[in-house]
Structure formats: C-alpha cells, structure tokens
Amino acid sequence: MTSQEKAQQWLDSKLVDDATKKQIKDLQENNKEEFEESFYRDLEFGTGGLRGIMGVGSNRMNKYTLGMATQGLSNYLNKTFKEQGVSVAIAHDCRNNAEEFAKVVADVFTANNIKVFFFDSLRPTPELSFAIRHLGCKSGVVLTASHNPKEYNGYKAYWTDGAQMVAPHDLNVMNEVQSITSIDDVQFEGKEALIETIGEDIDEAYLEEVKKISLFPNATEADKSINIVFSSIHGTGITLVPKALEMYGFKNVHIVEEQAEPNGNFPTVVYPNPEEKEAMSMALAKGKEVNADIVMATDPDADRVGIAIKNAKNEFELLNGNQTGSLLIYYLLSRWGELGKLDGNQYIVKTIVTTELFKNIADAYQVESFDTLTGFKNIAAVIRDLEGKKTFIGGGEESYGYMIGDYVRDKDAIASVAMIAEMTAYVKSQGKTLYDYLIEMYMKFGFYREDLVSITKKGKSGSEEIKSMMTRFREDPPKKLAGTKVVEVRDYQKSTILNMESGVKTKLNFDSSNVLQFFLEDGSKISARPSGTEPKIKFYVSVKGKLRSKESFEEDFAELGDIIKSYLDGLDL
C-alpha cells in the first residue's frame, strides 16, 4: 500500500478526529517529505512493543497506532485467558504525551473488558514490572522511550511474570497486532468502571522488596554518612530513588535540582542518557562541589543507571556498564559469602555480549553463571525456569542495566542505586574507595576492558552492506587478530560452535539470533550484532590482559585500549 493509500484510509476512518485529518491534509499539501516519512510504512510492533517519533501517521507514535497495538494485545489476552478474567497494569514516564497515551491504552483495554490498574502519575519501569506480579495481572504496558531523544515515545508490553514477552507470546502478539489493518477495528470507547487507580500502596510494597536485598545489616550511622549525588535527568527516578536511599539510611543525598523536575523536553541535556558524559555533566559538577563519594544518574524510565567514582587523582571518572555490573556482582557474591548465605544453590545471569568477568567472579564463589541472548526478557526467562529450584542473586548486561533479586523481572535502576550506595558505604567502612575496590576486583578475577563500536550504514545499500559483512565473517572468520589466534567462533544464527584449530563444529544451545562471537586465545571476546530495527551493526569488544599492580592500573588499562583498537583494525570494518 502506498503512502497516499494509507493516508486515505485514515482520512476515510470514522474514528480519526478532525484535527488529525487536518494535519494529514496539511502534510500532503505542504510537506511532502514529512508526509512520506509519516505514512510510508506501519510503525513496527516488535518483540518489545513500539518505539518511534511522535506525530500523525502510520509510522508515528500517536493515539491510533497505540490503539491498534493495544487492540491486538487485547485480542491475544482474551483468547489466551478466556475463562480467567484478564487484568493489566499501566504506567508511564515523563515523556511528552505519555499520560495521554497511557489513558488511550487504558480505554482500549477496558473497551475489550480487561480490568486496568492505572498508576496515578509517572512511575519507573521496574515498578510496573513489579506491579504486574504483585497484583496478579496477565500483562502490563509502560509508555516510555527509555533514553531516546525528546521527539520519541514508546510502548513496552509485558507478560504475566513481569518480564517483556518471549516465545511463543512475543510472536503471537505481533501476529495479532499485524492483523489489525484498520483504525476502525479498534475499540476506543473505554469503560471507566474497569479502571482502578494505584499509587503509593504499590510504591510501599515495591520499596519493601528493595529493602530486603540489603546486605549491610550492621552498618553504623557513620558508615551511612557517605556523600551521594543523584540526578534523575528529568525522569521518573525522582519518584523513588530518594525514598530508597533514605530507607537505606543515607542522609547526605544531594539531588541535582536543575534536573529533578520531570520534563519530557529534557531541557538541560542533549540526550537523557546516563551513558553519556554530557548527560552526567551537572551531576559531576555537583559531585565536585560537595566532595561526593559516589555520583549516580538514572535514565527517564529509571531502568538504567550511570555512575562516576573518584580515581587515584581524586577526579571523577565515569564507569562503563560492564565495570559497574562487575562491581555489583563482586559485592553481592562476596557479601552473600561473608553472611553465610551461599550454599551452592545460587546463580547469576548475564547476556552473551557482557564481560566474562561476571562469570569469573561467580566461578570463584562457586556460584552458577548463566548466559542469555541480549535483553532482560531473556534473563527473566532463566529466572522463570528456575523459580522454586535455585536462588537468583543478581545479573545484568553491559548497557547499564542490572537486576538484584527476583521480585522485578526487568532492569531496575532504583534497586541498583540503593545497592551501589550501600556498596560504596561498605567499601569505605573497610578503609577503601570504589576505585580501590575496582582494582582489587581486576587483580583477583581478571583484568578486562570493554568497548562498543556502533557502525551506521544508511538506506537500502547500508542494510545490504551489513548483511554482506556478516556473511563474510560467517564464511571466512578471521584466524588471527593483531597476531592473536581466534580459537572459537560462535554463530547464534546457525547454532554452531566452530573450533578453529580442529575445524570441528558442535551445537550451540541457544535460540536463533543474528550474532557472531570470536573468542581469542588470550581470553578476549568480540561480538558482532546487527540491529533488528535500525541500519546499524554493533561490535562489542572485551579484551583481557594483565594488571601488574595497583600503581600501574592507568598504564595497563590504556594498553588494553590499544589492543581493542588493533583487534578492530584486524576486522577490516
């Protein structure tokens, strides 16, 4: 169907309002390029839901694209849980139109006789995950575009276990959504009687679970006197992070006030992403001003956290997601051990592109470690499979997301901030800084450095280039990189492990995914993963070296950076 035909469907619809029709006509007449962008395709409902630029049209986030997605999800829920009665939970973050979009979603659910638990104001994504299980819901939706620019909004759909959907439900819901071919198929007239407002009661229940994961029961007031700087970067973190820190006993918490007010325009940053130094700049300035022990910031929906610690020169240094995650795993496992809680029945989970340091630490504490494909829905799937059999301690992935305990089934920056603060206090009570703790970890379990390179190839030719790049690596994998042997190639699409020395292939027991990994004889790992939704290919590089001493850390770390560069050069990108 052409853009004009799609637009005509909207113009002919009885349900599309006059203001939207006027905007469509205006685009047709006055902005051909924007009109084409808005209607040339349908906004894709992927395995996680929807994400896109807000505006009119089939390729935009608006009342009607949200309505069609929710109608498809409603149809699937009603078919799957026929006799049981279906309820869902709905939350939204700080984004422009997020509250209005959430109300549209609630109306479509209730029009389909589905009960809705509706948060009274903005809330973090992990709390929505918690609420689904706490309230016994069959599904849930949060309106968020995570750390995308202000023009974006999104729709993340969850299943009964509080996790984003995995097979078979993800594909089944996608099929149901795709079968809604007209706006006129959507039931928009909601039933107010089926909406129940929720708020502080869920906050308290959730925070009670966050409190339970604490591992520093004998902390003194002096231990808790550390200086903390926190920024919510105009997002939902402000609703619960200060409460969580107070509950943990931390009183010297300095909020970055200029970024405390929720605002979908994110006026003080270019991108509301705590992975970026620019987004952390105000928090870092505040950290310097108050001589903070730790600086932390969460993204708009508070599922990711970025942190900065003081280095040997007493200057703040941002840690990457692998470093923060590794520190958390080290703290969790060491404290579980010290408190006598490890009995061989515990485990952690990481994704395949995350540092192997997680596994090294787990091995040292005789705790089982599981690998999954990228995405927290896959970590949650392991937890679901092992529920009642083994105890999940924690897990995470390199993209600044971590989960501690199993009461939430998605990455959780609220619990992570509380635990990072506790870790900082514990380490300080031992006469050390987090920087000392980082080096201690590297010396004990292995010295790694990671980097992520994202290459964008635009247009149709770009997609073809990325395909041919993956084909080249599959058919002729590198035997050496910068003089170091490649010993193993894992192909997650073909489900094979190739031993480069013997040429023998064995089965890889993972779901199919377009990912290739090269393991080198020095313990380094390179992962190639094309994006499923954008013309991008990502290379996750993790190199392993030797840390000679605490004093040589900076020099040795820089040397690993040079090795990363040489390995990337060897891939001939």
XYZ file of C-alpha atoms in Angstrom:
573
model
C 0.000 0.000 0.000
C 1.362 3.441 -0.925
C 1.702 6.342 1.496
C -1.231 8.074 -0.217
C -3.416 4.978 0.147
C -2.517 4.621 3.824
C -3.274 8.296 4.423
C -6.616 7.967 2.609
C -7.576 5.123 4.959
C -7.023 7.487 7.881
C -8.970 10.286 6.164
C -11.881 7.894 5.469
C -11.947 6.491 9.009
C -14.932 7.344 11.192
C -12.720 7.177 14.294
C -9.891 9.547 13.295
C -10.608 13.013 14.715
C -10.921 16.150 12.565
C -7.717 17.751 13.939
C -5.666 14.722 12.841
C -7.306 14.708 9.398
C -6.479 18.408 9.029
C -2.813 17.698 9.915
C -2.674 14.889 7.331
C -4.019 17.156 4.596
C -1.585 19.877 5.588
C 1.337 17.426 5.286
C 0.079 16.195 1.901
C -0.031 19.728 0.549
C 2.862 21.473 2.282
C 5.456 18.961 3.487
C 5.793 16.051 1.078
C 8.951 14.705 2.729
C 7.425 14.595 6.227
C 4.211 13.125 4.795
C 6.187 10.298 3.177
C 8.124 9.621 6.398
C 4.860 9.533 8.358
C 2.998 7.080 6.106
C 5.473 5.040 4.046
C 5.180 2.095 6.463
C 3.438 0.997 9.659
C 5.331 1.600 12.890
C 6.664 -1.866 13.607
C 5.375 -3.718 16.660
C 8.480 -5.688 17.624
C 9.065 -8.252 20.362
C 9.253 -5.453 22.937
C 6.443 -3.267 21.622
C 6.547 0.065 19.787
C 9.013 2.937 19.657
C 9.004 5.919 17.328
C 8.769 9.642 16.733
C 5.514 11.244 17.883
C 3.215 12.709 15.223
C 0.378 11.848 12.828
C 0.632 8.849 10.527
C 1.041 5.080 10.463
C 4.814 5.353 11.096
C 4.443 7.613 14.132
C 3.561 7.245 17.803
C 0.010 8.570 18.228
C -3.405 7.649 19.610
C -4.244 5.494 16.605
C -1.042 3.451 16.272
C -1.174 2.860 20.042
C -4.836 1.895 19.739
C -4.131 -0.679 17.049
C -1.273 -2.202 19.054
C -3.404 -2.388 22.193
C -6.348 -3.898 20.311
C -4.059 -6.657 19.032
C -2.673 -7.287 22.541
C -6.223 -7.257 23.988
C -7.366 -9.833 21.435
C -4.468 -12.118 22.335
C -5.022 -11.755 26.090
C -8.733 -12.502 25.782
C -8.041 -15.574 23.613
C -5.267 -16.868 25.894
C -7.032 -16.381 29.234
C -10.618 -16.961 28.093
C -12.251 -18.125 31.311
C -9.922 -16.455 33.789
C -10.686 -12.759 33.594
C -7.854 -10.508 32.458
C -6.249 -7.567 34.248
C -3.304 -5.408 33.205
C -1.180 -2.675 34.834
C -0.285 0.559 33.050
C 2.453 3.107 33.843
C 4.109 5.959 32.006
C 7.281 8.013 32.323
C 7.940 11.745 31.899
C 7.752 11.938 28.117
C 5.552 14.433 26.319
C 2.082 12.909 25.697
C 2.932 9.902 27.879
C -0.004 10.390 30.248
C -2.477 10.947 27.388
C -1.135 7.891 25.567
C -1.460 5.813 28.762
C -5.136 6.828 29.016
C -5.746 5.800 25.386
C -4.198 2.402 26.128
C -6.371 2.046 29.260
C -9.510 2.896 27.274
C -8.789 0.273 24.605
C -8.121 -2.403 27.228
C -11.312 -1.632 29.159
C -13.357 -1.421 25.937
C -12.274 -5.054 25.498
C -13.476 -5.913 29.039
C -9.971 -6.019 30.502
C -9.505 -4.585 34.011
C -6.802 -1.907 34.264
C -4.654 -0.951 37.257
C -3.586 2.583 36.346
C -0.737 4.416 38.116
C -1.875 7.822 39.352
C 1.218 9.608 37.983
C 4.576 8.841 36.368
C 6.456 5.806 37.686
C 9.703 3.916 36.890
C 9.563 0.951 34.509
C 10.804 -1.553 37.147
C 7.857 -0.652 39.393
C 5.478 -1.536 36.544
C 7.235 -4.912 36.249
C 6.811 -5.420 39.994
C 3.141 -4.355 39.949
C 2.198 -6.974 37.342
C 3.238 -9.845 39.604
C 2.170 -8.131 42.827
C -1.367 -7.580 41.517
C -1.645 -10.895 39.669
C -2.018 -9.253 36.240
C -1.779 -11.124 32.951
C 0.094 -8.301 31.214
C 1.230 -4.725 31.541
C 2.300 -1.735 29.481
C 4.632 1.160 30.193
C 4.703 4.236 27.963
C 8.397 5.127 27.600
C 11.106 5.559 25.001
C 13.864 4.898 27.534
C 16.776 7.268 26.791
C 15.819 8.192 23.195
C 15.651 11.905 22.241
C 12.622 14.007 23.246
C 10.797 13.510 19.897
C 10.276 9.819 20.716
C 7.812 7.829 22.743
C 7.299 4.115 23.111
C 5.138 1.259 24.358
C 6.706 -1.692 26.189
C 4.485 -4.741 26.668
C 4.944 -7.263 29.496
C 3.666 -10.756 30.295
C 2.323 -12.378 33.467
C 5.776 -12.794 35.057
C 6.516 -9.057 34.842
C 9.007 -9.559 32.013
C 8.852 -8.439 28.411
C 7.456 -11.202 26.252
C 9.445 -14.156 24.925
C 8.396 -17.050 22.651
C 5.727 -18.004 21.882
C 3.835 -14.973 23.198
C 6.016 -12.309 21.572
C 5.420 -13.586 18.031
C 1.780 -14.408 18.733
C 1.094 -10.848 19.903
C 2.967 -9.454 16.896
C 0.707 -11.522 14.619
C -2.428 -10.287 16.406
C -1.261 -6.664 16.085
C -0.487 -7.133 12.390
C -3.991 -8.476 11.836
C -5.453 -5.106 12.928
C -5.315 -3.491 9.495
C -7.677 -0.572 10.057
C -8.172 2.023 12.789
C -11.875 1.172 12.581
C -11.016 -2.268 14.060
C -10.067 -0.580 17.355
C -12.437 -0.201 20.293
C -11.580 3.197 21.760
C -14.647 3.712 23.989
C -13.334 2.791 27.420
C -15.271 1.644 30.476
C -14.312 3.812 33.454
C -15.667 1.235 35.918
C -12.881 -1.183 34.877
C -10.073 1.248 35.796
C -8.585 1.147 39.302
C -6.072 3.833 40.253
C -2.929 2.659 42.050
C -0.045 4.613 43.547
C 1.535 4.844 46.994
C 0.371 1.370 48.030
C 2.432 -0.160 45.209
C 5.356 2.200 45.961
C 5.468 0.925 49.547
C 5.226 -2.744 48.568
C 7.953 -2.316 45.955
C 10.282 -0.384 48.298
C 9.799 -3.064 50.939
C 11.273 -5.582 48.465
C 14.164 -3.209 47.675
C 14.857 -3.011 51.414
C 15.058 -6.818 51.709
C 18.012 -7.106 49.312
C 20.305 -5.043 51.609
C 23.490 -6.883 52.617
C 24.949 -4.479 55.187
C 22.715 -5.070 58.232
C 25.234 -3.879 60.820
C 26.052 -0.576 59.152
C 26.555 2.281 61.607
C 25.373 5.842 61.168
C 28.967 6.770 60.326
C 29.018 4.129 57.574
C 25.856 5.648 56.091
C 27.251 9.201 56.206
C 28.780 8.969 52.723
C 28.151 11.862 50.339
C 25.867 10.865 47.455
C 24.936 12.889 44.367
C 21.908 11.787 42.363
C 20.275 13.065 39.181
C 17.040 11.760 37.659
C 17.764 13.649 34.370
C 14.161 14.978 34.356
C 12.792 11.420 34.580
C 10.954 9.039 36.893
C 13.920 8.230 39.146
C 12.959 11.204 41.314
C 9.767 9.408 42.425
C 11.514 6.521 44.213
C 15.328 6.855 44.322
C 15.395 9.455 47.137
C 12.919 7.316 49.134
C 15.005 4.175 48.584
C 18.215 5.907 49.684
C 16.501 7.331 52.768
C 15.105 3.896 53.592
C 18.668 2.502 53.388
C 19.736 5.121 55.931
C 21.551 7.557 53.645
C 21.008 11.176 54.711
C 23.708 13.040 52.783
C 21.957 12.766 49.423
C 22.429 15.758 47.106
C 19.826 15.921 44.349
C 20.718 17.765 41.149
C 17.783 20.165 41.476
C 18.069 21.563 37.924
C 17.250 18.057 36.638
C 14.812 16.967 39.365
C 11.623 18.260 37.730
C 10.139 15.644 35.327
C 10.169 17.176 31.842
C 9.751 15.419 28.500
C 11.765 18.139 26.752
C 14.866 17.239 28.806
C 15.935 20.919 28.805
C 19.384 20.504 30.388
C 20.752 17.681 28.205
C 21.143 16.756 24.543
C 20.183 13.110 25.188
C 18.755 11.899 28.524
C 21.207 9.012 28.623
C 23.399 8.410 31.713
C 25.843 6.504 29.492
C 26.872 9.884 28.025
C 29.272 12.223 29.834
C 27.274 15.243 28.639
C 24.107 13.959 30.359
C 26.109 13.409 33.559
C 27.865 16.796 33.497
C 25.592 18.552 36.035
C 25.793 15.583 38.417
C 29.584 15.526 38.070
C 29.787 19.275 38.821
C 27.624 18.755 41.911
C 29.830 15.822 42.920
C 32.893 18.023 42.800
C 31.130 20.792 44.723
C 30.057 18.557 47.644
C 33.082 16.208 47.539
C 30.839 13.210 46.826
C 31.852 9.597 47.377
C 29.619 8.473 44.514
C 27.730 10.179 41.675
C 24.736 8.431 40.075
C 22.116 9.264 37.438
C 19.149 7.338 36.041
C 17.555 7.494 32.595
C 13.956 8.756 32.050
C 12.196 5.496 32.934
C 14.735 4.621 35.662
C 15.784 1.213 34.444
C 19.433 2.159 33.729
C 21.978 3.857 35.950
C 25.298 5.553 35.164
C 27.871 6.179 37.886
C 31.110 8.085 38.467
C 33.779 7.331 41.062
C 36.938 9.152 42.121
C 40.169 7.863 40.606
C 43.710 7.933 42.014
C 43.991 11.642 41.144
C 40.785 12.370 43.092
C 38.978 13.194 39.843
C 35.587 11.778 38.906
C 35.670 9.064 36.284
C 32.638 7.512 34.595
C 32.437 3.735 34.716
C 31.002 1.780 31.814
C 28.166 -0.716 32.212
C 30.466 -3.728 32.406
C 32.522 -2.157 35.193
C 29.523 -1.146 37.307
C 27.872 -4.524 36.768
C 31.050 -6.394 37.701
C 31.438 -4.345 40.891
C 27.846 -5.148 41.839
C 28.355 -8.875 41.218
C 31.588 -8.789 43.260
C 29.839 -7.005 46.142
C 26.751 -9.245 46.041
C 28.658 -12.530 45.974
C 31.314 -11.514 48.489
C 28.684 -10.268 50.954
C 26.465 -13.320 50.443
C 29.573 -15.354 51.265
C 30.521 -13.290 54.326
C 26.952 -13.513 55.662
C 26.969 -17.317 55.227
C 24.172 -17.252 52.658
C 25.919 -19.194 49.866
C 25.035 -22.896 49.857
C 25.663 -23.866 46.213
C 22.075 -23.256 45.170
C 22.516 -19.668 43.939
C 23.124 -18.315 40.461
C 23.678 -15.137 38.449
C 22.779 -14.331 34.824
C 24.444 -12.177 32.185
C 23.989 -11.646 28.459
C 26.412 -13.048 25.887
C 27.828 -9.603 24.993
C 28.541 -8.747 28.635
C 32.031 -9.107 30.138
C 33.239 -12.583 31.118
C 34.359 -11.039 34.412
C 30.844 -11.754 35.767
C 31.446 -15.473 35.211
C 34.986 -15.369 36.633
C 33.678 -13.830 39.864
C 30.823 -16.344 40.059
C 33.218 -19.251 39.485
C 35.445 -18.027 42.319
C 32.471 -18.093 44.709
C 31.213 -21.415 43.289
C 28.011 -19.747 42.113
C 26.496 -20.916 38.833
C 26.506 -18.411 35.963
C 24.105 -18.462 33.006
C 24.436 -16.700 29.647
C 21.458 -15.451 27.638
C 20.876 -13.557 24.426
C 20.762 -9.774 24.846
C 17.763 -8.268 26.604
C 16.406 -8.608 30.127
C 13.430 -10.635 28.920
C 15.936 -13.453 28.376
C 17.422 -13.042 31.868
C 13.856 -13.107 33.229
C 13.159 -16.312 31.272
C 16.019 -18.076 33.108
C 14.604 -16.882 36.446
C 11.150 -18.173 35.497
C 12.559 -21.574 34.506
C 14.497 -21.907 37.789
C 11.821 -20.492 40.085
C 11.477 -22.628 43.199
C 14.605 -24.621 42.295
C 17.514 -22.178 42.644
C 18.020 -18.678 44.061
C 18.759 -15.760 41.733
C 21.209 -13.305 43.307
C 21.614 -10.785 40.513
C 22.535 -10.170 36.913
C 22.857 -7.609 34.196
C 24.123 -6.524 30.840
C 26.716 -4.119 29.507
C 24.131 -1.479 28.599
C 23.913 -0.107 32.175
C 21.046 -2.338 33.316
C 21.132 -4.532 36.451
C 18.701 -6.608 38.461
C 19.111 -7.715 42.086
C 16.675 -10.263 43.479
C 13.757 -11.675 41.528
C 10.799 -9.524 42.657
C 11.270 -7.442 39.489
C 11.789 -9.053 36.064
C 13.392 -6.153 34.217
C 16.434 -3.981 34.744
C 15.985 -1.861 37.833
C 17.870 1.372 38.473
C 16.045 2.059 41.768
C 17.378 -1.076 43.470
C 20.722 -0.651 41.687
C 21.213 2.900 43.008
C 20.420 1.744 46.556
C 22.835 -1.192 46.257
C 25.614 0.903 44.694
C 25.270 3.381 47.577
C 25.422 0.511 50.071
C 28.468 -0.959 48.299
C 30.189 2.462 48.475
C 29.451 2.695 52.221
C 30.626 -0.859 52.881
C 33.858 -0.392 50.962
C 34.517 2.914 52.780
C 33.943 1.161 56.124
C 36.835 -1.127 55.089
C 39.063 1.915 54.535
C 38.844 1.728 50.732
C 37.304 3.679 47.855
C 35.297 2.201 44.985
C 38.340 2.832 42.799
C 40.401 0.614 45.152
C 37.601 -1.953 45.013
C 37.595 -1.897 41.197
C 41.340 -2.554 41.045
C 41.082 -5.238 43.743
C 38.405 -6.958 41.634
C 40.567 -6.846 38.493
C 43.568 -8.253 40.364
C 41.541 -11.102 41.874
C 39.363 -12.223 38.970
C 40.888 -10.982 35.706
C 41.738 -7.680 34.054
C 39.284 -6.707 31.318
C 38.480 -3.654 29.268
C 35.395 -3.332 27.081
C 34.305 -1.037 24.314
C 31.303 -0.802 21.997
C 31.595 0.325 18.391
C 28.356 1.066 16.550
C 28.534 1.460 12.772
C 25.605 3.009 10.882
C 25.067 2.171 7.209
C 22.174 4.201 5.838
C 19.491 3.246 3.348
C 18.864 0.027 1.467
C 22.509 -0.201 0.381
C 23.515 0.127 4.057
C 21.375 -2.862 5.027
C 22.959 -4.874 2.211
C 26.434 -3.853 3.400
C 25.691 -5.065 6.927
C 24.353 -8.375 5.561
C 27.448 -8.910 3.432
C 29.688 -8.040 6.393
C 28.037 -10.779 8.484
C 28.208 -13.209 5.542
C 31.936 -12.519 5.184
C 32.570 -13.176 8.879
C 30.485 -16.366 8.742
C 32.087 -17.813 5.632
C 35.634 -16.687 6.313
C 36.118 -15.917 10.030
C 39.440 -14.289 10.996
C 42.080 -16.794 12.084
C 44.116 -14.157 13.913
C 43.538 -10.613 15.131
C 46.612 -8.451 15.723
C 48.700 -11.627 15.925
C 46.431 -13.318 18.495
C 44.757 -16.590 17.497
C 40.977 -16.845 17.208
C 40.265 -20.183 18.898
C 36.464 -20.369 18.683
C 33.629 -18.873 16.629
C 30.056 -18.995 17.923
C 27.290 -18.466 15.394
C 23.975 -17.904 17.166
C 22.035 -17.852 13.893
C 23.275 -21.276 12.820
C 23.516 -22.543 16.444
C 27.090 -23.754 15.966
C 30.412 -23.546 17.819
C 33.422 -23.819 15.498
C 36.741 -24.923 16.974
C 39.192 -23.036 14.749
C 42.088 -25.395 15.395
C 40.320 -28.709 14.709
C 37.610 -27.387 12.375
C 35.047 -29.379 14.387
C 31.573 -27.862 14.795
C 29.387 -28.566 17.818
C 25.839 -27.497 18.682
C 25.181 -24.191 20.425
C 22.096 -24.459 22.631
C 20.558 -21.027 22.214
C 17.563 -19.619 20.385
C 18.496 -18.397 16.920
C 19.801 -14.812 16.751
C 21.939 -12.970 14.228
C 25.044 -12.740 16.427
C 28.621 -13.891 15.821
C 31.285 -14.177 18.511
C 35.039 -14.612 18.181
C 36.928 -15.935 21.217
C 40.688 -15.351 21.244
C 43.375 -17.390 22.971
C 44.175 -14.531 25.368
C 40.621 -14.619 26.810
C 39.339 -11.699 24.731
C 35.920 -11.779 23.036
C 34.423 -9.867 20.116
C 30.698 -9.959 19.360
C 29.112 -8.745 16.103
C 25.378 -7.990 16.281
C 23.321 -6.158 13.640
C 20.351 -4.152 14.928
C 16.950 -5.633 14.141
C 15.297 -2.229 13.750
C 17.998 0.221 12.582
C 20.660 0.179 9.832
C 23.379 -0.418 12.418
C 25.840 -3.113 13.368
C 27.392 -3.223 16.818
C 30.757 -4.689 17.782
C 31.201 -5.453 21.461
C 34.899 -5.847 22.227
C 36.142 -7.270 25.517
C 39.899 -7.732 25.891
C 41.750 -9.462 28.678
C 45.206 -8.528 29.859
C 47.327 -8.477 32.985
C 47.206 -5.863 35.708
C 50.720 -5.734 37.126
C 49.952 -3.644 40.202
C 47.595 -1.047 41.617
C 50.084 1.658 40.653
C 50.254 0.528 37.019
C 46.455 0.470 36.565
C 46.169 3.524 34.297
C 49.074 2.447 32.110
C 47.844 -1.149 31.835
C 44.258 -0.021 31.165
C 45.476 2.272 28.363
C 47.380 -0.662 26.888
C 44.146 -2.677 26.739
C 42.602 0.243 24.845
C 45.361 -0.081 22.239
C 44.649 -3.818 21.946
C 40.944 -3.098 21.361
C 41.892 -0.748 18.538
C 44.231 -3.302 16.965
C 41.547 -6.026 17.101
C 39.005 -3.737 15.452
C 41.547 -2.814 12.779
C 42.063 -6.537 12.169
C 38.350 -6.979 11.444
C 38.698 -4.569 8.497
C 35.447 -2.734 9.163
